[in-house]
Coordinates of C-alpha atoms in Angstrom, one line a residue:
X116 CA -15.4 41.1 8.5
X117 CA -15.3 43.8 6.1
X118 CA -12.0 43.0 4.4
X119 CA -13.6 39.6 3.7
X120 CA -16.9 41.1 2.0
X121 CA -14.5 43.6 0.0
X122 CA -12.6 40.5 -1.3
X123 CA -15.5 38.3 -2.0
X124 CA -16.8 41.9 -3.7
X125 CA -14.0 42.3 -5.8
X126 CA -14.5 38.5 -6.6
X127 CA -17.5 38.9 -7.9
X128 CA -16.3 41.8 -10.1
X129 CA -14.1 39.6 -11.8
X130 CA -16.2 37.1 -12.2
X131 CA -19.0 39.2 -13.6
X132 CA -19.0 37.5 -17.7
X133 CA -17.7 34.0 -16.4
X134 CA -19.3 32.1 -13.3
X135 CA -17.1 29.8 -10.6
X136 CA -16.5 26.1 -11.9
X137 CA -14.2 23.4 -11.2
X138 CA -12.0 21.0 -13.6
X139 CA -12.2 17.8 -11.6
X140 CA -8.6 16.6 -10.8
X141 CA -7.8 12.6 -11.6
X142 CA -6.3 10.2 -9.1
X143 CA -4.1 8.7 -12.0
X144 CA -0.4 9.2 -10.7
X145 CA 1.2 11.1 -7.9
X146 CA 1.6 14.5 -9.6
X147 CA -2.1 14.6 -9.9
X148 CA -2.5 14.0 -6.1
X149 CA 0.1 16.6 -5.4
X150 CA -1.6 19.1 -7.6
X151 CA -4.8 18.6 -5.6
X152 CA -2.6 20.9 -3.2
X153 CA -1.2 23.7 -5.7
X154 CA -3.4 26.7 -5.8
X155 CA -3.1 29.9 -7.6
X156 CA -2.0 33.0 -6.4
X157 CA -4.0 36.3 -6.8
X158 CA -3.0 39.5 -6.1
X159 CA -5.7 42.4 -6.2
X160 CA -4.8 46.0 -6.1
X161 CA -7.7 48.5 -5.2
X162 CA -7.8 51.7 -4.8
X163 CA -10.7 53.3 -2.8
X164 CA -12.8 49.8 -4.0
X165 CA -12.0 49.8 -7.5
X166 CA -9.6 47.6 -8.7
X167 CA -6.4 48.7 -10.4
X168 CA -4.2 45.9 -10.6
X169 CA -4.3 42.4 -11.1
X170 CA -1.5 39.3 -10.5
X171 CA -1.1 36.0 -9.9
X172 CA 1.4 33.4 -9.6
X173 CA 1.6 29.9 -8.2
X174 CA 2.0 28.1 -4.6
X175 CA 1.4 25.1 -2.5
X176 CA 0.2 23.9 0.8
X177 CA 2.4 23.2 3.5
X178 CA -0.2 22.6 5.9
X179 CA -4.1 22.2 5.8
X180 CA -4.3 26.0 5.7
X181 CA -0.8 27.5 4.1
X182 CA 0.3 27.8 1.4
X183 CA 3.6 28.6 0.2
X184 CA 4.8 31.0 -2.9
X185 CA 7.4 33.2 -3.7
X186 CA 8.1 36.5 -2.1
X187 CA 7.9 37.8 -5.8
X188 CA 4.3 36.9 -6.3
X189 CA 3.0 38.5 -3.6
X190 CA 5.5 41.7 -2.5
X191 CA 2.8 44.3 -3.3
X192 CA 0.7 42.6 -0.3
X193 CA 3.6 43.3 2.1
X194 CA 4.4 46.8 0.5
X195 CA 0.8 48.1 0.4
X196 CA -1.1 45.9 2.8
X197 CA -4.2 48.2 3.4
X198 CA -4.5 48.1 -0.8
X199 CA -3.7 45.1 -2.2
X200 CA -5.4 41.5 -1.1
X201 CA -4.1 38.0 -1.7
X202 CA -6.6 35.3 -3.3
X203 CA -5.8 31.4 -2.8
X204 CA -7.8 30.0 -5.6
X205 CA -7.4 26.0 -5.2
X206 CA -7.5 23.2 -8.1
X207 CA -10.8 21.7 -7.1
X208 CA -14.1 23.1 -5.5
X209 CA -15.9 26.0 -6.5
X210 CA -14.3 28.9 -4.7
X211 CA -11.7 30.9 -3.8
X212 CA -10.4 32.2 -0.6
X213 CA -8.6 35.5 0.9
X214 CA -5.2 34.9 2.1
X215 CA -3.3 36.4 4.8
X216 CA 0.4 37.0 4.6
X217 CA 2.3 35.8 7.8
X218 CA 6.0 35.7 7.0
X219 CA 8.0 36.5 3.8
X220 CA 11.9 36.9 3.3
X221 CA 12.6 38.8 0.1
X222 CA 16.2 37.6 0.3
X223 CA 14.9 33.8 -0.7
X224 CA 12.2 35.0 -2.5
X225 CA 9.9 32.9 -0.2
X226 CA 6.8 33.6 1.5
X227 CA 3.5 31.7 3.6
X228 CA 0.2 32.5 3.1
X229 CA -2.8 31.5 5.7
X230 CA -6.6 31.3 4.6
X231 CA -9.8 29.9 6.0
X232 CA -12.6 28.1 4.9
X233 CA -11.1 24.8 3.1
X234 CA -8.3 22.1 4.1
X235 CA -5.7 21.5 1.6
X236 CA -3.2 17.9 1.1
X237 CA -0.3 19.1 2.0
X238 CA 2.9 17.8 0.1
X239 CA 5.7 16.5 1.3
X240 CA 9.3 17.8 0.5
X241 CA 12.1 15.0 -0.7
X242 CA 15.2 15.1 1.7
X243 CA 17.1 13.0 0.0
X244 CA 20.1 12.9 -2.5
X245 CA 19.2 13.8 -6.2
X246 CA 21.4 13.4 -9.3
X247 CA 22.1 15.0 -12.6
X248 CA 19.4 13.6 -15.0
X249 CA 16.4 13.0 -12.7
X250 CA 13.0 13.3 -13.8
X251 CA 11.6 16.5 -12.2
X252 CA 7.9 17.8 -12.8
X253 CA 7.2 21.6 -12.2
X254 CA 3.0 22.4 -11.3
X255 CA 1.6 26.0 -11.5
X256 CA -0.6 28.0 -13.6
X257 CA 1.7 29.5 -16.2
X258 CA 0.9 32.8 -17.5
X259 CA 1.5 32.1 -21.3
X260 CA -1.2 29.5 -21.0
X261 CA -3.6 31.7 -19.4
X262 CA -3.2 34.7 -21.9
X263 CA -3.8 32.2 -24.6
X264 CA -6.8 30.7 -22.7
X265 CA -8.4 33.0 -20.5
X266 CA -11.6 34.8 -21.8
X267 CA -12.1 37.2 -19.2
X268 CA -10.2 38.1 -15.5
X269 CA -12.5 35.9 -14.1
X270 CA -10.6 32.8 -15.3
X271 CA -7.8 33.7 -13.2
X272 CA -9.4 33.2 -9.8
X273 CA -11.7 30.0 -11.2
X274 CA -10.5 26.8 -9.8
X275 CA -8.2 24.3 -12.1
X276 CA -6.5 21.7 -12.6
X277 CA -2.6 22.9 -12.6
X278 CA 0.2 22.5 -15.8
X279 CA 2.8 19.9 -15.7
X280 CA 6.0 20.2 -17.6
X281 CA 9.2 17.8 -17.3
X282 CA 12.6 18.1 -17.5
X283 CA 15.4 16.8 -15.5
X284 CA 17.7 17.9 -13.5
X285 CA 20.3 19.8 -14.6
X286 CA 23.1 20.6 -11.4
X287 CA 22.8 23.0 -8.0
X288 CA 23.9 26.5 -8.6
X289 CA 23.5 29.8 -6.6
X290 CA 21.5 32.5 -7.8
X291 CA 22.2 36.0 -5.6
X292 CA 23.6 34.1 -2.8
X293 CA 20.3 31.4 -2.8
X294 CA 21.0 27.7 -3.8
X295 CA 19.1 26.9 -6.4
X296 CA 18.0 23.9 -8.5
X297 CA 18.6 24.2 -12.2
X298 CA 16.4 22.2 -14.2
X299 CA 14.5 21.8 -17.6
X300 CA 11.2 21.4 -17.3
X301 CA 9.2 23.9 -18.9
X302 CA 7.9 27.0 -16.8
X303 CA 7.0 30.5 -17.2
X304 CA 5.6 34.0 -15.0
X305 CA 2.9 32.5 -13.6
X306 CA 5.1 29.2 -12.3
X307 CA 6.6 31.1 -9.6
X308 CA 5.4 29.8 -6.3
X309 CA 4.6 26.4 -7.3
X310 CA 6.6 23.2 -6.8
X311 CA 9.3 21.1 -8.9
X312 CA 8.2 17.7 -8.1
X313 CA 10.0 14.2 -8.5
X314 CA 8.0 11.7 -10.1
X315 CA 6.6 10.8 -6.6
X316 CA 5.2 14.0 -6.4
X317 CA 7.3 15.0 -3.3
X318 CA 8.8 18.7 -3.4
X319 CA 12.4 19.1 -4.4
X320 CA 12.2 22.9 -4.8
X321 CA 10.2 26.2 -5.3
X322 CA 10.2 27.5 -9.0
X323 CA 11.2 31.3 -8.6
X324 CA 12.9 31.9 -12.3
X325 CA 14.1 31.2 -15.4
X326 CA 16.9 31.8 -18.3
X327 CA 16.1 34.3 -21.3
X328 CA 16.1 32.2 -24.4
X329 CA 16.8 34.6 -27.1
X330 CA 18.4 33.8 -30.6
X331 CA 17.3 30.2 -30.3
X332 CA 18.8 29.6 -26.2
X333 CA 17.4 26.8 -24.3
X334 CA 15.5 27.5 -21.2
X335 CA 16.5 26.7 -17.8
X336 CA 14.1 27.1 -14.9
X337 CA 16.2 27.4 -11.3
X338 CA 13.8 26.5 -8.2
X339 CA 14.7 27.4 -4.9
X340 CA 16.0 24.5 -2.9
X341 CA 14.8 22.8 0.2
X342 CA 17.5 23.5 2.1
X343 CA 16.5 27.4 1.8
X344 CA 12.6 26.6 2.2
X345 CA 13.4 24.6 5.8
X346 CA 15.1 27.6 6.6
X347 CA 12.4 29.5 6.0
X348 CA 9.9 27.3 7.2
X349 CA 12.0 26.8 10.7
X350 CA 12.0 30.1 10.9
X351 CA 8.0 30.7 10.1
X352 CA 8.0 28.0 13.1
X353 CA 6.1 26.0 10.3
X354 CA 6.7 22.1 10.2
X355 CA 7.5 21.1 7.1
X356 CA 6.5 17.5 6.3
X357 CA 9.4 15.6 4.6
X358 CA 11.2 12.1 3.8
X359 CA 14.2 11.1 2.2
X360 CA 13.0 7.6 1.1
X361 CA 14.0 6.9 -2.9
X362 CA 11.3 6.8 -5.2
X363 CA 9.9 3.8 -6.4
X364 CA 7.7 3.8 -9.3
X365 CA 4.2 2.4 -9.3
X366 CA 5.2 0.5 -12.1
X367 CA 8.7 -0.7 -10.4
X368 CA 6.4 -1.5 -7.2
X369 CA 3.6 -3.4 -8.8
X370 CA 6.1 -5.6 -11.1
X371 CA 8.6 -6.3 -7.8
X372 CA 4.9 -7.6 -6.0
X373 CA 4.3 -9.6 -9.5
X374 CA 7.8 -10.7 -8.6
X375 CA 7.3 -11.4 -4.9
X376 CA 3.8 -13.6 -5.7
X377 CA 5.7 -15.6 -8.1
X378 CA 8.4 -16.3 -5.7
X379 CA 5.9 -17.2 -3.2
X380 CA 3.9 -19.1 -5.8
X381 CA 7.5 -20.5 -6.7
X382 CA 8.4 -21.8 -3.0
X383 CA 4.5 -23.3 -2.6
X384 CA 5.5 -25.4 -5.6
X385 CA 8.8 -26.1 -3.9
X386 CA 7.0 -27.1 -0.7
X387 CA 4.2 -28.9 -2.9
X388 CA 7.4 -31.0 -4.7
X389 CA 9.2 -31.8 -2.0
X390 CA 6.1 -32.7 0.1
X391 CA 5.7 -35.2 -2.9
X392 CA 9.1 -36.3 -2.9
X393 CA 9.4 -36.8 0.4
X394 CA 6.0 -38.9 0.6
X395 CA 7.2 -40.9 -2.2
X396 CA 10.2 -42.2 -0.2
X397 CA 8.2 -42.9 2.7
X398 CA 6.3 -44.5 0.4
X399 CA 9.1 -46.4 -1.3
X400 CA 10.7 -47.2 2.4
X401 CA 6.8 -48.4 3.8
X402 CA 6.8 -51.1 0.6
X403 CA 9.9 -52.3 1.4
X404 CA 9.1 -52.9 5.1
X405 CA 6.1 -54.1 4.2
X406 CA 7.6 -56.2 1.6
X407 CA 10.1 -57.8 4.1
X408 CA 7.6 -58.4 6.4
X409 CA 5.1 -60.1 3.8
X410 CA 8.2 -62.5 3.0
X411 CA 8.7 -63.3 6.4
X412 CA 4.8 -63.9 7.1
X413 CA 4.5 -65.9 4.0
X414 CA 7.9 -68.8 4.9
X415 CA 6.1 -69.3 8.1
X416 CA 2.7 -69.7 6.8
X417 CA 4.6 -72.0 4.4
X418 CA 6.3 -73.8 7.3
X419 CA 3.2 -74.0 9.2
X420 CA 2.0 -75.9 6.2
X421 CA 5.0 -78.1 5.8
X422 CA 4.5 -79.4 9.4
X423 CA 0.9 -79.5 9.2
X424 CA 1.5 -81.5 6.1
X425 CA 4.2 -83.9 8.1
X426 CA 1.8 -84.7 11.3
X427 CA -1.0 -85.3 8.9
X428 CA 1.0 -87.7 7.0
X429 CA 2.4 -89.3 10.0
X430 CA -1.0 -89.5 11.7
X431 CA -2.2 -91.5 8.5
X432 CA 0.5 -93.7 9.4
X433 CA -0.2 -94.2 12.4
X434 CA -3.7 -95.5 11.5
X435 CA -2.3 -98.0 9.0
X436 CA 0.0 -99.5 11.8
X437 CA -3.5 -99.5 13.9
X438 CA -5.4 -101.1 11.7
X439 CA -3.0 -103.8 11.2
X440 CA -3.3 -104.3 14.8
X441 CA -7.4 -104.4 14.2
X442 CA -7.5 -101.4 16.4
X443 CA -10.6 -100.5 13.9
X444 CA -12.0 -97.8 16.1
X445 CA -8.7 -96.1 17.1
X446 CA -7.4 -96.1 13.3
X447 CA -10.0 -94.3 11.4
X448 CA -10.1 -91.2 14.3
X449 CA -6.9 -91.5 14.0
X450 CA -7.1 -91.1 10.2
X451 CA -10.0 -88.3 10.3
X452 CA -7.3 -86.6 12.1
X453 CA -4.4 -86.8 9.9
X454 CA -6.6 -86.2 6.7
X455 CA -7.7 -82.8 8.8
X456 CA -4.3 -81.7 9.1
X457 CA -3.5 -82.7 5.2
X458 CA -6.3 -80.3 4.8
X459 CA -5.2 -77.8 7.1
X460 CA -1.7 -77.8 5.5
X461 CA -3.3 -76.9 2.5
X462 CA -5.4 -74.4 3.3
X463 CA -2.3 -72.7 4.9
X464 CA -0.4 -72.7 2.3
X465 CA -3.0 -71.7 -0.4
X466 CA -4.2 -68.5 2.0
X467 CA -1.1 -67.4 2.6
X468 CA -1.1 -63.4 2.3
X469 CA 0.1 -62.1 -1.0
X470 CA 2.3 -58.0 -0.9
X471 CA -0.1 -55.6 -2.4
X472 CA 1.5 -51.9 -2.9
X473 CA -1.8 -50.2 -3.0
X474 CA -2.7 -51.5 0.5
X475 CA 0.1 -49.0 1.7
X476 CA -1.5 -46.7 3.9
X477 CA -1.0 -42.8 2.3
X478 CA 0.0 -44.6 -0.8
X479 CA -2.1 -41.8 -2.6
X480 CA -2.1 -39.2 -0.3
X481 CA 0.6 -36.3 -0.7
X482 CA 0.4 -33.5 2.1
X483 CA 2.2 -30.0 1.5
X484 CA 2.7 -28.2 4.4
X485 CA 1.4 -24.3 5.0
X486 CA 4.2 -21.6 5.4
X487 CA 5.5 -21.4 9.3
X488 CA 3.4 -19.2 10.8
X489 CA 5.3 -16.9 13.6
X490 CA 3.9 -17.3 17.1
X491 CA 3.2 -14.4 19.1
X492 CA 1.2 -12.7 16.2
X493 CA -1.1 -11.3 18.7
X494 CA -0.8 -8.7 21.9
X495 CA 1.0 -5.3 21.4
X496 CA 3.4 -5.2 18.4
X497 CA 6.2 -3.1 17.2
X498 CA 6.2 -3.3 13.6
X499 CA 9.3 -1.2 11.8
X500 CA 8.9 -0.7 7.9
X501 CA 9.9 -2.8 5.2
X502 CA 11.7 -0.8 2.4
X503 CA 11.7 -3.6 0.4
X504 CA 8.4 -4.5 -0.1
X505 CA 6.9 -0.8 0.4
X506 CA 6.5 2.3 -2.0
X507 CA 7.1 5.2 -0.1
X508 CA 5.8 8.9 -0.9
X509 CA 4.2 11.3 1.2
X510 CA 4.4 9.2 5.0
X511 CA 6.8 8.8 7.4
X512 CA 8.3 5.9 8.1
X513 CA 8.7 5.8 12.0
X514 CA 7.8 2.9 13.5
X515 CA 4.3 1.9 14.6
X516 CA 3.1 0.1 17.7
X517 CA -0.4 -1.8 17.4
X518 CA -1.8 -3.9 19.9
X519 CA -4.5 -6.5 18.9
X520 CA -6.7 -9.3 20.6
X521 CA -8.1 -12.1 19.0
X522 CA -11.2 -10.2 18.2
X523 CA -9.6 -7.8 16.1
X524 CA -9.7 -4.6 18.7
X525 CA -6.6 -2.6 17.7
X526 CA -5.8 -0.4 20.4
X527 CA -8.5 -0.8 22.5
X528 CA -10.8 1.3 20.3
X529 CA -10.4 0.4 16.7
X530 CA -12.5 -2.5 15.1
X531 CA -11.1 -4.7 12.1
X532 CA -13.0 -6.6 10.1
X533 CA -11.7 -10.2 9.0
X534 CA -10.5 -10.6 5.6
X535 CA -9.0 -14.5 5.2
X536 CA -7.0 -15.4 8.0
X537 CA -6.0 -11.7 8.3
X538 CA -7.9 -8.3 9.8
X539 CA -8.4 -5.2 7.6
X540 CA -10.1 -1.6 8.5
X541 CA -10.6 1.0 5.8
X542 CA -10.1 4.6 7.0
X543 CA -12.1 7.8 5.5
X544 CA -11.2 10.8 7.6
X545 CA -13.0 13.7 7.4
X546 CA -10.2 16.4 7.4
X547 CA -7.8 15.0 4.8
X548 CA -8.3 13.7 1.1
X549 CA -6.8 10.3 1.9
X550 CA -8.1 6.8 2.3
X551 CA -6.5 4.0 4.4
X552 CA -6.8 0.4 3.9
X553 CA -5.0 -0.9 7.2
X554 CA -4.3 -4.7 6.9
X555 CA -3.0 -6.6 9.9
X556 CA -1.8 -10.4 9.1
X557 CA -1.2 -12.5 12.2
X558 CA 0.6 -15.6 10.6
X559 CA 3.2 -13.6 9.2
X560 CA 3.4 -10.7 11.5
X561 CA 3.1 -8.0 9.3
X562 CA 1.2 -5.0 9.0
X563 CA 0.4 -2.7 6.0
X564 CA -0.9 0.7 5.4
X565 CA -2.1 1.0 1.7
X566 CA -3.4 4.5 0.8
X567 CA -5.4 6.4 -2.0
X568 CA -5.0 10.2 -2.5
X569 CA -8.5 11.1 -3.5
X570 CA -10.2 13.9 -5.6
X571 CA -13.1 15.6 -3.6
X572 CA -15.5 13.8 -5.7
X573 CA -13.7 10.2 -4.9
X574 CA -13.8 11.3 -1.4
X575 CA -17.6 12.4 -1.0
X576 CA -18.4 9.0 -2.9
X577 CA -16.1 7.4 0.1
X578 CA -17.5 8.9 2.7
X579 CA -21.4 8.8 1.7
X580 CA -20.5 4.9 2.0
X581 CA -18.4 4.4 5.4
X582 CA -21.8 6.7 6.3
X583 CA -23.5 3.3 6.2
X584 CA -20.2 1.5 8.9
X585 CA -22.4 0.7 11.8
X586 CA -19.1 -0.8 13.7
X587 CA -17.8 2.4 15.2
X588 CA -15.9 0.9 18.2
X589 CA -14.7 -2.4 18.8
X590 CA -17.1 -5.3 19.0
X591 CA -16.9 -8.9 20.3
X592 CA -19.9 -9.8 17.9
X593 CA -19.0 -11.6 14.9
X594 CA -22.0 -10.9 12.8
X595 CA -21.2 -7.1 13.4
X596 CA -17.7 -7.8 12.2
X597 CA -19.5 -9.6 9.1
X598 CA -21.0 -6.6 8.2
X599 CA -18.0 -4.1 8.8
X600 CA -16.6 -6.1 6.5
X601 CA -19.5 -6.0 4.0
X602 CA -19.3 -2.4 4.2
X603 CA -15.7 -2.1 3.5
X604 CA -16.1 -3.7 0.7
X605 CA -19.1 -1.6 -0.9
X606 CA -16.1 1.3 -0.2
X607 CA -13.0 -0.4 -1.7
X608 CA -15.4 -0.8 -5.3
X609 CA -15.1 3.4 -4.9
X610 CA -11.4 3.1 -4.8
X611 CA -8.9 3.9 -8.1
X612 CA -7.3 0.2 -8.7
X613 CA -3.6 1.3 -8.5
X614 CA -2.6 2.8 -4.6
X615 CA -0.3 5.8 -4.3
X616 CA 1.4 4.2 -1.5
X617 CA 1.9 1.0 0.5
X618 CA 4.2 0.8 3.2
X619 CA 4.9 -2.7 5.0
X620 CA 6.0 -3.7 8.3
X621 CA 7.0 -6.1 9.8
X622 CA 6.2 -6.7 13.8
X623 CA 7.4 -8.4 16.1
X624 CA 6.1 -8.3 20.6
X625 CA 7.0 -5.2 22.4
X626 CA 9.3 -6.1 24.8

């Protein structure tokens, strides 16, 4: 299209002295994986091809190909369409894009862009409460840092990492009939457009001004609220991707799972002592059976003795009385016998059994039961989130049904790998700079989505390695679940080691 080669024309003007180049963007907190989807504005006046004026603020995706600014930044498009085109220069790659201005309302000073020819993270607003003295982070590309920067125009349409500033949050007022956020993190012209974040990295406003600070005033900075932008998005008939879910710290969440490992570490020892404790009085309770019954075993091997010991001296008797009767014969059988039972008495009473602890069977043997697993943990599941144990950002938090066989098929087409006694599948889309480690635990019933908002780089690394996932569909072959799982793990070593969010469910049968 011809609009397209005058833009990438004019480009290439500015860009004359200084060529295209990125400043990779870090996956170290959530303000860095929300800036991934804050772009610059540009703004290029021409006039029969030549250009005449230059501007530029800040704005950030709503959706893979919107972005959202201020009405401010970009009123000389709507004014003078045929003369002035929009540039959406993004915080990573190595180009820029021509935008297209589809809805504006100079009354909130709002206003959506389109563009082609890249897919940008969108952010999610916050909707819920926010009080005086929150954290609040504003991203853009403020204007006092380019002058003191910038060599040449062409820095202001070459790809960079966003400015942070923080502040807190200072009250709601209204500016010329708009609600407003006023706040004091640090912005300037150049800021307007882009988003005033909580430390989650979740929009809680538009930055569209700020206070004067002469003779020595502190700035302000007010930022449109999101009550006006889902006005303006409703009325764009653009979705606008929100929750109201509190924010939780990845310190706050990793120390409350140090703190839920020790607790289960804590009731395993429980389980382990009373397991012990409990095996000791069974012990205890098997000696003094035992015990009894030795005592009882022993008096009648002793009585047995006593009689033997009787007959055999009576049957000695006997053969005295016979051989004074010169029964010769009669007497010493009768004597062999009597001296048999004499020894027989003794013998009895010298083997009988002795009480030995140690032949208590389990004496030394303690067993500590496993955690109750739930039945049921297989089939189609409803699992509903867990606020508790989950850090929450950018997802909703509707509920989610899976349904899994023994082989690890989720929903009829998905293939888990094991991982223990659980089932795990790491996701790398295409479209979206997100990876997904879904875990699945059937003991427990509870599923878990854990997720890594990726720079491009991170994400080509990720998906030059799910290029070698063979597993594709499900699959009743456990050495092709072996290697799914092999390859998983060649793709979580490409992961940062802190998430950006985890949420947990917990499941129970549909029905």
């Amino acid at each position: 299209m011809p609009t397209i080669t005058l833009f990438h024309r004019l480009l290439l003007a500015l860009a004359l002295v200084v060529g295209l180049s990125a400043s990779p963007a870090h996956a170290d907190d959530d303000i860095s994986a929300a800036g991934r989807g804050v772009v610059r504005i540009v703004t290029i006046a021409t006039v029969e091809g030549e250009v005449v004026g230059f501007g530029h603020g800040s704005g950030f995706a709503v959706a893979p190909n919107r972005v959202l600014t201020n009405a401010h930044v970009v009123e000389a498009a709507e004014r003078y369409p045929g003369n002035v085109l929009i540039g959406v220069v993004p915080s990573e790659g190595d180009k820029s894009f021509q935008g297209r201005l589809i809805a504006i309302d100079s009354d909130r000073d709002l206003a959506l862009i389109e563009f082609t020819g890249i897919r940008l993270p969108a952010l999610t607003f916050y909707s819920g409460p926010i009080s005086e003295g929150n954290a609040m982070i504003a991203l853009g590309y403020p204007g006092n840092v380019d002058l003191a920067t910038a060599r040449t125009a062409a820095d202001f349409i070459t790809p960079l990492t966003p400015v942070r500033s923080q502040g807190v949050f200072s009250g709601r007022r209204d500016l010329q009939g708009v609600k407003v956020l006023l706040h004091t993190a640090g912005i300037a012209r150049g800021n307007s457009g882009g988003p005033l974040l909580d430390p989650c990295g979740r929009v809680l406003g538009v930055n569209a001004a700020l206070t004067r600070a002469d003779d020595g005033d502190a700035s302000f900075g007010f930022a449109i609220s999101n009550e006006e932008v889902a006005a303006f998005l409703r009325e764009a008939k653009q979705p606008m991707p929100s929750n109201g879910v509190v924010c939780t710290s990845i310190a706050d969440r990793l120390a409350q799972d140090r703190t839920a490992a020790e607790q289960a570490r804590a009731a395993d020892e429980q389980r382990a002592r009373e397991a012990a404790a409990k095996a000791a009085a069974d012990r205890e309770d098997a000696i003094q059976q035992a015990r009894s019954e030795n005592i009882v075993t022993r008096e009648n091997y002793m009585a047995g003795a006593a009689l033997l010991l009787v007959l055999g001296a009576f049957a000695l008797g006997v053969a005295g009385l016979l051989l004074t009767r010169e029964q010769k014969r009669e007497a010493i059988m009768t004597a062999v016998g009597g001296g048999a039972l004499i020894v027989a008495s003794i013998a009895t009473f010298v083997l009988r059994p002795a009480f030995d602890p140690s032949a208590i069977d389990g004496a030394a043997r303690v067993a500590v039961p496993p955690p109750v697993a739930q039945p049921g943990g297989l089939g189609k599941m409803v699992c509903t989130i867990d606020p508790v144990r989950s850090r929450v950002t950018v997802s909703d938090t509707k509920d989610v049904t899976i349904d899994i066989n023994p082989d690890g098929c989720v929903n009829g087409r998905t293939q888990y790998a094991e991982a223990g006694q659980n089932w795990q599948r790491i996701l790398v889309p295409d479209d979206e700079a997100t990876v997904s480690v879904l875990e699945y635990a059937p003991t427990t019933r509870t599923y878990s989505t854990t997720r890594y908002l990726l720079s491009a780089a991170q994400m080509d690394t990720a998906r030059k390695r799910r290029a070698d996932v063979k597993v594709k569909s499900c699959s009743t072959d456990p050495a092709a679940r072996a290697d799914l799982a092999t390859r998983q793990q060649s793709i979580r070593t490409a992961l940062p080691q802190i998430f950006n969010e985890r949420l947990v469910y917990s499941c129970k049968p549909a029905g």
